[in-house]
mmCIF file of C-alpha atoms in Angstrom:
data_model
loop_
_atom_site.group_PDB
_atom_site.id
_atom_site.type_symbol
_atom_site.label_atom_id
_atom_site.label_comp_id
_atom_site.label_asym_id
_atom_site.label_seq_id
_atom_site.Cartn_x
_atom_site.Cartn_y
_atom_site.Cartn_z
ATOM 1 C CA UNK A 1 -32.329 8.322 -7.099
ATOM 2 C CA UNK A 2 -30.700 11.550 -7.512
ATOM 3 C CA UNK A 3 -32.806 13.212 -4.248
ATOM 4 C CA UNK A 4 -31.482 10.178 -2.579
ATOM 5 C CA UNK A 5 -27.600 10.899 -3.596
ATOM 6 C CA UNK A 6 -27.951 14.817 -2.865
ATOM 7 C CA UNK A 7 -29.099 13.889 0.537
ATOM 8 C CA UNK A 8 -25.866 11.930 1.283
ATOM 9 C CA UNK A 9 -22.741 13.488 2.727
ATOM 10 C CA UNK A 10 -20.494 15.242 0.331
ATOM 11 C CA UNK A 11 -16.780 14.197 -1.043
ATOM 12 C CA UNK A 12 -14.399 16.312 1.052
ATOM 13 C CA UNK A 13 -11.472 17.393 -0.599
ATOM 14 C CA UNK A 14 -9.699 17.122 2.416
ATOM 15 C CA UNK A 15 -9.714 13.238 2.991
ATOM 16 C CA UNK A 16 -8.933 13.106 -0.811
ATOM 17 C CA UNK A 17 -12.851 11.461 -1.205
ATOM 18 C CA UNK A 18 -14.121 9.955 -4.690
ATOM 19 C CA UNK A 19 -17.043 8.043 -4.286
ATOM 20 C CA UNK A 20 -17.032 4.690 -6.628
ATOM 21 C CA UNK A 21 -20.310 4.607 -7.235
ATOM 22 C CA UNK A 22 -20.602 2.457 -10.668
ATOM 23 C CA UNK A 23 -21.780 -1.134 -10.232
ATOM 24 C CA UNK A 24 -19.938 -2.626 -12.859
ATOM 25 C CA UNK A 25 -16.667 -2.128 -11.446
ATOM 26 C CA UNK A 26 -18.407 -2.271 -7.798
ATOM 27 C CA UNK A 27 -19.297 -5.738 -9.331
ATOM 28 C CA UNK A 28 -15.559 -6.411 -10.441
ATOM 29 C CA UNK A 29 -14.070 -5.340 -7.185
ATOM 30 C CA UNK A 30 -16.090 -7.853 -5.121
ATOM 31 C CA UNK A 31 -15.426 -10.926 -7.459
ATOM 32 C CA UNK A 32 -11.469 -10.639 -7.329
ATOM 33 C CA UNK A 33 -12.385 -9.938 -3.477
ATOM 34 C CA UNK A 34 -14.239 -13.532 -3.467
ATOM 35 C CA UNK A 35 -15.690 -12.782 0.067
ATOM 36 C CA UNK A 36 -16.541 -15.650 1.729
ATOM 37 C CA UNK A 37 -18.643 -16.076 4.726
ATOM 38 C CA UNK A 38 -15.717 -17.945 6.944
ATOM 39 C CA UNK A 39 -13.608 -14.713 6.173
ATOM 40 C CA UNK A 40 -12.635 -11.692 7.901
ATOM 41 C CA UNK A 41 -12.503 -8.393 5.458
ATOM 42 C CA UNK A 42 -10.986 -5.091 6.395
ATOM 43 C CA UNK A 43 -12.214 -2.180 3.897
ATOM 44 C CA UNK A 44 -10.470 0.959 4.292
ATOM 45 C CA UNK A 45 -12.317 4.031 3.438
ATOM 46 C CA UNK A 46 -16.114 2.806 3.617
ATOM 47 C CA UNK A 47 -17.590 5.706 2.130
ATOM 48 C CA UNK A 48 -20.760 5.942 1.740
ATOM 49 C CA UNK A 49 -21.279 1.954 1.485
ATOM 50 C CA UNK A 50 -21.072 0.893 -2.014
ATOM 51 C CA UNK A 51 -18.672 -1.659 -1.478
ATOM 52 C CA UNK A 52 -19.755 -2.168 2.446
ATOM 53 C CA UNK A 53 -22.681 -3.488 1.450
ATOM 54 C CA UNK A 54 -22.038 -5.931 -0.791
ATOM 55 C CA UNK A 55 -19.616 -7.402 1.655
ATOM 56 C CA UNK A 56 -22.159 -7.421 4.092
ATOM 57 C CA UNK A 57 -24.363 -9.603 1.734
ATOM 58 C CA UNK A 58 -21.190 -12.277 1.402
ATOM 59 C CA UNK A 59 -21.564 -13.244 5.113
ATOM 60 C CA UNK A 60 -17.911 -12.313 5.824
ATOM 61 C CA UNK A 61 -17.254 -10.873 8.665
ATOM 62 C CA UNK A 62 -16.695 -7.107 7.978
ATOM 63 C CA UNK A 63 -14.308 -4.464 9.675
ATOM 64 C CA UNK A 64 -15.142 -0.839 8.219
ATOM 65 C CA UNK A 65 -12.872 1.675 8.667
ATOM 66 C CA UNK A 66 -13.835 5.487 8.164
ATOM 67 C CA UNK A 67 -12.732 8.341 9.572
ATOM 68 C CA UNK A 68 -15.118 10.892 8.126
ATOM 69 C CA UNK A 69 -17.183 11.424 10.697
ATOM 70 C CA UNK A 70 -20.129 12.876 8.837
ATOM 71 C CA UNK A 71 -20.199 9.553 6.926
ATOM 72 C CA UNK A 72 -20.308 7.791 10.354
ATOM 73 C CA UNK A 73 -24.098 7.969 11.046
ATOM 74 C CA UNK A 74 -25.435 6.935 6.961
ATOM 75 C CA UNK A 75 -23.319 3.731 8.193
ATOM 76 C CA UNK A 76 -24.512 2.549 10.869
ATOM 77 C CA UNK A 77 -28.164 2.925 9.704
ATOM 78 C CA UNK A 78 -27.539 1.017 6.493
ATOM 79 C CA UNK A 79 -25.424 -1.337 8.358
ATOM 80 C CA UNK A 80 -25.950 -1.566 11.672
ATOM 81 C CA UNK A 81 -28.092 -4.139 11.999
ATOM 82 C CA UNK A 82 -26.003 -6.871 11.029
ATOM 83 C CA UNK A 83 -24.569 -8.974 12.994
ATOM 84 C CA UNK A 84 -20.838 -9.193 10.612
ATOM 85 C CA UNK A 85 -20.779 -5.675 10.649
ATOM 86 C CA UNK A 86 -18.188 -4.083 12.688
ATOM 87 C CA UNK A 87 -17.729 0.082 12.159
ATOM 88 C CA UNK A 88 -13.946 1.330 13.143
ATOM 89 C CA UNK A 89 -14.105 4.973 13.574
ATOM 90 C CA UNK A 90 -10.336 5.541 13.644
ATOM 91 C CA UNK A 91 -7.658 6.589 11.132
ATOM 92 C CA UNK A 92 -6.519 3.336 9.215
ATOM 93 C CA UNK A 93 -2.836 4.715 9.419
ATOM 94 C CA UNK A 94 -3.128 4.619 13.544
ATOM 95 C CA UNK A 95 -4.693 1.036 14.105
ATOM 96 C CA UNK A 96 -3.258 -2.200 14.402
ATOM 97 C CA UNK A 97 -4.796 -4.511 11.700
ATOM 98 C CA UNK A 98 -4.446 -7.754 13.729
ATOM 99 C CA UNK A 99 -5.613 -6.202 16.712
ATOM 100 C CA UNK A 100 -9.017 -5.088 15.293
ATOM 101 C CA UNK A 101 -9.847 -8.662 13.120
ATOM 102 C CA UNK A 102 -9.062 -11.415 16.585
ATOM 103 C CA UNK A 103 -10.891 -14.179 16.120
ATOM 104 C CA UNK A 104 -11.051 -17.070 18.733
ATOM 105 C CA UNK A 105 -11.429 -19.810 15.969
ATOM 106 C CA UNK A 106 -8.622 -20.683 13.797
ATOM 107 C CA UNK A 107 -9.834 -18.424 10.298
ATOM 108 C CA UNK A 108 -7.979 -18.060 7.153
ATOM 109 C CA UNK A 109 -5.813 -15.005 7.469
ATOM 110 C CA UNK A 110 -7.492 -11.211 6.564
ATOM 111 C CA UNK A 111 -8.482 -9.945 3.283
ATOM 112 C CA UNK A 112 -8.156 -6.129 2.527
ATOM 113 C CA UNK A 113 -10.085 -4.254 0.181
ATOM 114 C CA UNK A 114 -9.626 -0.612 -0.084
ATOM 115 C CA UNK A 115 -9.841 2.494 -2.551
ATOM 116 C CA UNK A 116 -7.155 4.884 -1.784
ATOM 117 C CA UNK A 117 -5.957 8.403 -2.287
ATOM 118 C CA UNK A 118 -3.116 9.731 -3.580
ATOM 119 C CA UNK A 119 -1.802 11.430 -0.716
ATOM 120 C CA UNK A 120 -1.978 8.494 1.378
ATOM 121 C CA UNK A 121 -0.562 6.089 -0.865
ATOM 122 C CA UNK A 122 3.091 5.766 0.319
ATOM 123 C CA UNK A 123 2.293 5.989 4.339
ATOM 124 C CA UNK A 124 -0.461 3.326 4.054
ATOM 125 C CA UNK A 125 1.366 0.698 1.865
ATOM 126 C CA UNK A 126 4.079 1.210 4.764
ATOM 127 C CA UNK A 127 2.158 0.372 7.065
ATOM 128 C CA UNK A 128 0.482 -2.260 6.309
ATOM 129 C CA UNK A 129 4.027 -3.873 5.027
ATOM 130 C CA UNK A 130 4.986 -3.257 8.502
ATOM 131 C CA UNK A 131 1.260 -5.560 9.404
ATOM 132 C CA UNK A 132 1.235 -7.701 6.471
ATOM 133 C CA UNK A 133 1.509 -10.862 8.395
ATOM 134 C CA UNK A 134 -2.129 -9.980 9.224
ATOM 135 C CA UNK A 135 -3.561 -10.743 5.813
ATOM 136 C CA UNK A 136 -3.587 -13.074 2.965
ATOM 137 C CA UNK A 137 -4.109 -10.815 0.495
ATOM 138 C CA UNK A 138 -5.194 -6.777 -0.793
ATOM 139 C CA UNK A 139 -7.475 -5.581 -3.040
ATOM 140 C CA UNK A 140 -6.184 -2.043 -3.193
ATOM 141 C CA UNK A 141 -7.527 1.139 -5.594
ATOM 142 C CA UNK A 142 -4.944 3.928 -6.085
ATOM 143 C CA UNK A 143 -4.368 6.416 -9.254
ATOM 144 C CA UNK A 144 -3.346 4.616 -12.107
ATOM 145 C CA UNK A 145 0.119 5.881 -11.784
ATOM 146 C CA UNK A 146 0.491 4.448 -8.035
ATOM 147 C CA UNK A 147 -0.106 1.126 -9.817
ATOM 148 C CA UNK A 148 2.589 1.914 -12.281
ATOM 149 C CA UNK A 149 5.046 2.865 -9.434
ATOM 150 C CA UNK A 150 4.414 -0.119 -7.309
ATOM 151 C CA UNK A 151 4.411 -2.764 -10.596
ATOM 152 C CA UNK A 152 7.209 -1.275 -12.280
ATOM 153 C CA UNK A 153 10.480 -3.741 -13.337
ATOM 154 C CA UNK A 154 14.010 -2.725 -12.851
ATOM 155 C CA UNK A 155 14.978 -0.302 -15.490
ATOM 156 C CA UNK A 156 11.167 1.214 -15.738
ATOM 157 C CA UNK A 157 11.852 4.688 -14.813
ATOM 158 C CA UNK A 158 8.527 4.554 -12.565
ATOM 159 C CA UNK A 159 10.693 2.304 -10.423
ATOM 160 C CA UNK A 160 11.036 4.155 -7.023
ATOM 161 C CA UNK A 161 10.938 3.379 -3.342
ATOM 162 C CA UNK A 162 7.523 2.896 -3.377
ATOM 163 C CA UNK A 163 8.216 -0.115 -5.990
ATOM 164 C CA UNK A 164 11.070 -2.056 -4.315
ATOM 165 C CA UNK A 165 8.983 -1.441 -0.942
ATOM 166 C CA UNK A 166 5.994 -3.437 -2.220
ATOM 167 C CA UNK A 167 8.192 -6.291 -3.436
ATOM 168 C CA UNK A 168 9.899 -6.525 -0.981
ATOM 169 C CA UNK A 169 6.985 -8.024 0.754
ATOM 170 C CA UNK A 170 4.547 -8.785 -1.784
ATOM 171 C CA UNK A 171 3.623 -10.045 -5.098
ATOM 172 C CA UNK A 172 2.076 -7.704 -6.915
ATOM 173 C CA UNK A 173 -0.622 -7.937 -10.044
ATOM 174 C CA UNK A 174 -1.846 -5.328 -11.536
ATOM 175 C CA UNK A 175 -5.805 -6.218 -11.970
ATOM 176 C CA UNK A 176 -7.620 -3.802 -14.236
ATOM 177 C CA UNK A 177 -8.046 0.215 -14.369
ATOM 178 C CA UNK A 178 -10.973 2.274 -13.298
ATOM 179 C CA UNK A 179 -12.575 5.218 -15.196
ATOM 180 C CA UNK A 180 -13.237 8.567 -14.031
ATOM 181 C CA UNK A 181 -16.497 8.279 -14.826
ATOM 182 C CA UNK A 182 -17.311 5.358 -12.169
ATOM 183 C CA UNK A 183 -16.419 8.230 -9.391
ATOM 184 C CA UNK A 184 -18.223 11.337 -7.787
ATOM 185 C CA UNK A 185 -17.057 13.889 -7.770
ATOM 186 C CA UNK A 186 -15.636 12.690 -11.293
ATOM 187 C CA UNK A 187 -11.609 12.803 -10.223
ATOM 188 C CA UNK A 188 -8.815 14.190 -13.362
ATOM 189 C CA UNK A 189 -7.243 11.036 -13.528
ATOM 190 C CA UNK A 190 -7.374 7.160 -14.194
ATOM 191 C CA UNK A 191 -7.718 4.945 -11.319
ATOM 192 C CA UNK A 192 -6.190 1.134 -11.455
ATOM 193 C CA UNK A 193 -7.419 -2.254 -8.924
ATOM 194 C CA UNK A 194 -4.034 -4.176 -7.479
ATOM 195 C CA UNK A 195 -3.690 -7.220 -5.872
ATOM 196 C CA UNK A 196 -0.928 -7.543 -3.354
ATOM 197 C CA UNK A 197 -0.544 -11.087 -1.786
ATOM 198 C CA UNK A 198 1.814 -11.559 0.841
ATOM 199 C CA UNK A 199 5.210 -13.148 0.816
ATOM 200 C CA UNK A 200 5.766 -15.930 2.579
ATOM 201 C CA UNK A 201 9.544 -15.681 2.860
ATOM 202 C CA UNK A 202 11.070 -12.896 4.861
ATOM 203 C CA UNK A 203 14.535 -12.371 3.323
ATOM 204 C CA UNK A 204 15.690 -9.147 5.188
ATOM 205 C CA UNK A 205 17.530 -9.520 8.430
ATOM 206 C CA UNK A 206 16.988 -5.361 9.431
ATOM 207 C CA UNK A 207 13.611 -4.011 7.306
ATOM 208 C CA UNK A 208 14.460 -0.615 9.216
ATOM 209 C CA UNK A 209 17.437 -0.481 7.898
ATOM 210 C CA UNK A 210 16.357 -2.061 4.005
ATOM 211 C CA UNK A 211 13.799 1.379 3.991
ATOM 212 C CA UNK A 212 16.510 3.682 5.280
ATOM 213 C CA UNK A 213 19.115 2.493 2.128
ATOM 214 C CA UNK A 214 16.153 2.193 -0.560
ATOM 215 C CA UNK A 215 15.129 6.080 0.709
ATOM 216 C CA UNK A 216 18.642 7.272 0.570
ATOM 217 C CA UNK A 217 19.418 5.435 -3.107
ATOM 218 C CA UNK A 218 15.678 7.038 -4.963
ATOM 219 C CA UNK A 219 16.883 10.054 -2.568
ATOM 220 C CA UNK A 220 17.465 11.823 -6.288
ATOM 221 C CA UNK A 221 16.528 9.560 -9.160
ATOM 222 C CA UNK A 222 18.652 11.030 -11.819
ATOM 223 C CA UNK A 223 21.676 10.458 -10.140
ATOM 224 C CA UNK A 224 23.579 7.385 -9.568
ATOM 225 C CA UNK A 225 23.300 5.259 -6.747
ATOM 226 C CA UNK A 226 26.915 6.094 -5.712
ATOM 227 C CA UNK A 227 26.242 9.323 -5.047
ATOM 228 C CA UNK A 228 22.747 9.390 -3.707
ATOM 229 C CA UNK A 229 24.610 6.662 -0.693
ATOM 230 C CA UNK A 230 27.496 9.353 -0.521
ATOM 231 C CA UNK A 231 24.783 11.977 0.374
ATOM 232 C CA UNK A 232 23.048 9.823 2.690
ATOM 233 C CA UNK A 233 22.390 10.809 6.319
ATOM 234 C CA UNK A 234 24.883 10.723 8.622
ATOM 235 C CA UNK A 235 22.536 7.918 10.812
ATOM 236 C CA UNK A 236 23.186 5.662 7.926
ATOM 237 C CA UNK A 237 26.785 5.522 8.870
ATOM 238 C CA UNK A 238 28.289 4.699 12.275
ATOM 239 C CA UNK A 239 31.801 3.487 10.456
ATOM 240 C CA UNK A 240 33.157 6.836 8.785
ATOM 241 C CA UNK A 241 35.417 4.432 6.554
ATOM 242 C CA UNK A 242 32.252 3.374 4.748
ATOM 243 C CA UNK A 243 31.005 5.959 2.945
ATOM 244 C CA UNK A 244 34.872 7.084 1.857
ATOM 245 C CA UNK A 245 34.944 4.028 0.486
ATOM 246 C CA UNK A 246 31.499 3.254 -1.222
ATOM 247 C CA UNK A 247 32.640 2.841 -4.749
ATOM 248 C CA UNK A 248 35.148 -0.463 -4.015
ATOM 249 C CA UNK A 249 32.412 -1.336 -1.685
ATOM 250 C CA UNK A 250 29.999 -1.006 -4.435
ATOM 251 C CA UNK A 251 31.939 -2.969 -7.293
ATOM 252 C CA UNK A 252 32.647 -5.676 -4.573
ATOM 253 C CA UNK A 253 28.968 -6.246 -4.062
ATOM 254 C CA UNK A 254 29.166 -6.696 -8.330
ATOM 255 C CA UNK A 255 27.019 -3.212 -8.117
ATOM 256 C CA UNK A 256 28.503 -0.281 -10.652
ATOM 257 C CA UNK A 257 28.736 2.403 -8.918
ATOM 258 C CA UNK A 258 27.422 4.680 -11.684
ATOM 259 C CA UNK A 259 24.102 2.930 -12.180
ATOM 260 C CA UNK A 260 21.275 4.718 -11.102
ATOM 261 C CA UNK A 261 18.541 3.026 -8.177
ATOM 262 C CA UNK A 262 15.907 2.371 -10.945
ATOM 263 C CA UNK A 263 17.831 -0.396 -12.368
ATOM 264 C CA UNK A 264 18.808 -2.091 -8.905
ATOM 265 C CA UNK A 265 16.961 -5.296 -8.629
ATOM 266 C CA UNK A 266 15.379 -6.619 -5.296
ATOM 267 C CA UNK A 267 18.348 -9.199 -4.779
ATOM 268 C CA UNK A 268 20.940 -6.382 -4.908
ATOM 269 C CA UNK A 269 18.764 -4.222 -2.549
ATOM 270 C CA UNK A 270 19.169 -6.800 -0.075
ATOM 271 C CA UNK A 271 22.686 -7.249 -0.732
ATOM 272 C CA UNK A 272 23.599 -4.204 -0.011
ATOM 273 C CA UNK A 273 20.987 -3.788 3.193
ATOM 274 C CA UNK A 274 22.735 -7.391 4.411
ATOM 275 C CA UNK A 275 26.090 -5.812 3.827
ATOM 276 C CA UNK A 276 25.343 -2.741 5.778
ATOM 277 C CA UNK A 277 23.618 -4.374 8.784
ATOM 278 C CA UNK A 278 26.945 -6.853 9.152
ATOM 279 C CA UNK A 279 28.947 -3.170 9.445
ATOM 280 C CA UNK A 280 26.554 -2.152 11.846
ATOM 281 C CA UNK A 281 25.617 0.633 10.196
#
């Protein structure tokens, strides 16, 4: 066993690579997954398989997406030969998720299973809110503080863009945390399993704009959410009037002006993106 793990490819610390290679929580990954063999399944990051192949074994049909080209070839000789396995060699922040997964039948909707790294974190959960109406639901790994971010409730001072992004779109549970230990190399941190289900609802009238005001409001957390607007870029406002006058504009919206973003919840996020986008800002 361990000749057999020295001959695989090595983590690189440039695609930010810990291999999960403990089949307990391999185990738990793929039951909260619930692959099903009338299902499509997107994993992100296939490694060197330890997930791919159980998938494979479900029946599903099975989209793997790596980028690490030395892991390319261990792939397609462990999978290859099977006839749900489909090997993307692209970067999962350049590909269109519905693209990739037609079907000609009528399936349930895309599940996504992935285990991510840090650095990614924020560009890939962008993404795919931009393509979430190409899935049902996300099985996603990140750091255990990612989790924290993306679960925390108004007032949490993990709260950030990265939170009101995610529920903005989807309903998020926080599943269970990962050891260290079930990685190699063994990473310095905790990791944490999320499930992120999509909303059905779409309750934003300009999403471009709802990202530009949450980025300009968590532009410095420890101020208030009057002045992080005030320092906004000038693209946020075509009427000059509006950010002279933020505070009334603010207290009108039954926002104080002296909160900080943190304690904003998703309904006054909106408001004020809804307010904006009727100035035409």
């Amino acid at each position: 066993m361990k000749n057999e793990e020295k001959s695989k490819p090595f983590a690189k610390k440039s695609f930010g690579q810990n291999f999960l290679v403990d089949q307990n929580y391999i185990s738990k990954i793929i039951s909260v997954l619930d692959p099903k063999p009338n299902e499509t399944i997107i994993e992100i990051g296939a490694g060197r398989g330890a997930l791919t192949g159980r998938l494979v074994e479900s029946g599903a049909d099975i989209f793997a997406i790596e980028l690490d080209k030395d892991l390319i070839p261990l792939l397609r000789n462990e999978f290859g030969e099977n006839e749900n396995f489909n090997l993307v060699e692209e970067d999962a922040l350049k590909i269109n998720f519905a693209e990739i997964t037609k079907t000609k039948d009528q399936r349930p909707k895309t599940k996504l299973v992935a285990n991510l790294p840090y650095y990614i974190s924020t560009a890939i959960l962008q993404k795919l809110a931009r393509q979430r109406e190409a899935f049902s639901e996300l099985i996603l790994m990140f750091q255990r503080e990612v989790v924290g971010r993306i679960t925390a409730e108004p007032g949490n001072k993990e709260r950030g863009f990265l939170t009101v992004l995610v529920e903005a779109f989807f309903q998020a549970e926080k599943l269970f945390d990962v050891p260290p230990t079930a990685f190699r190399p063994i990473p310095k941190v905790w990791s944490s399993v999320v499930r992120l289900t999509t909303k059905n609802e779409n309750v934003l009238r300009n999403e471009k704009l709802f990202l530009k005001i949450i980025s300009a409001g968590f532009q410095q957390k420890r101020k208030t959410i009057l002045n992080n607007l005030k320092n906004a870029p000038e693209s946020l406002y075509k009427e000059k009037e509006i950010r002279a006058n933020l505070q009334p504009i603010l207290e009108n919206l039954e926002i104080n002006p002296q909160r900080r973003a943190e304690t904003l919840t998703l309904k006054e996020w909106i408001k004020l993106t809804n307010f904006f986008g009727q100035k035409n800002v």
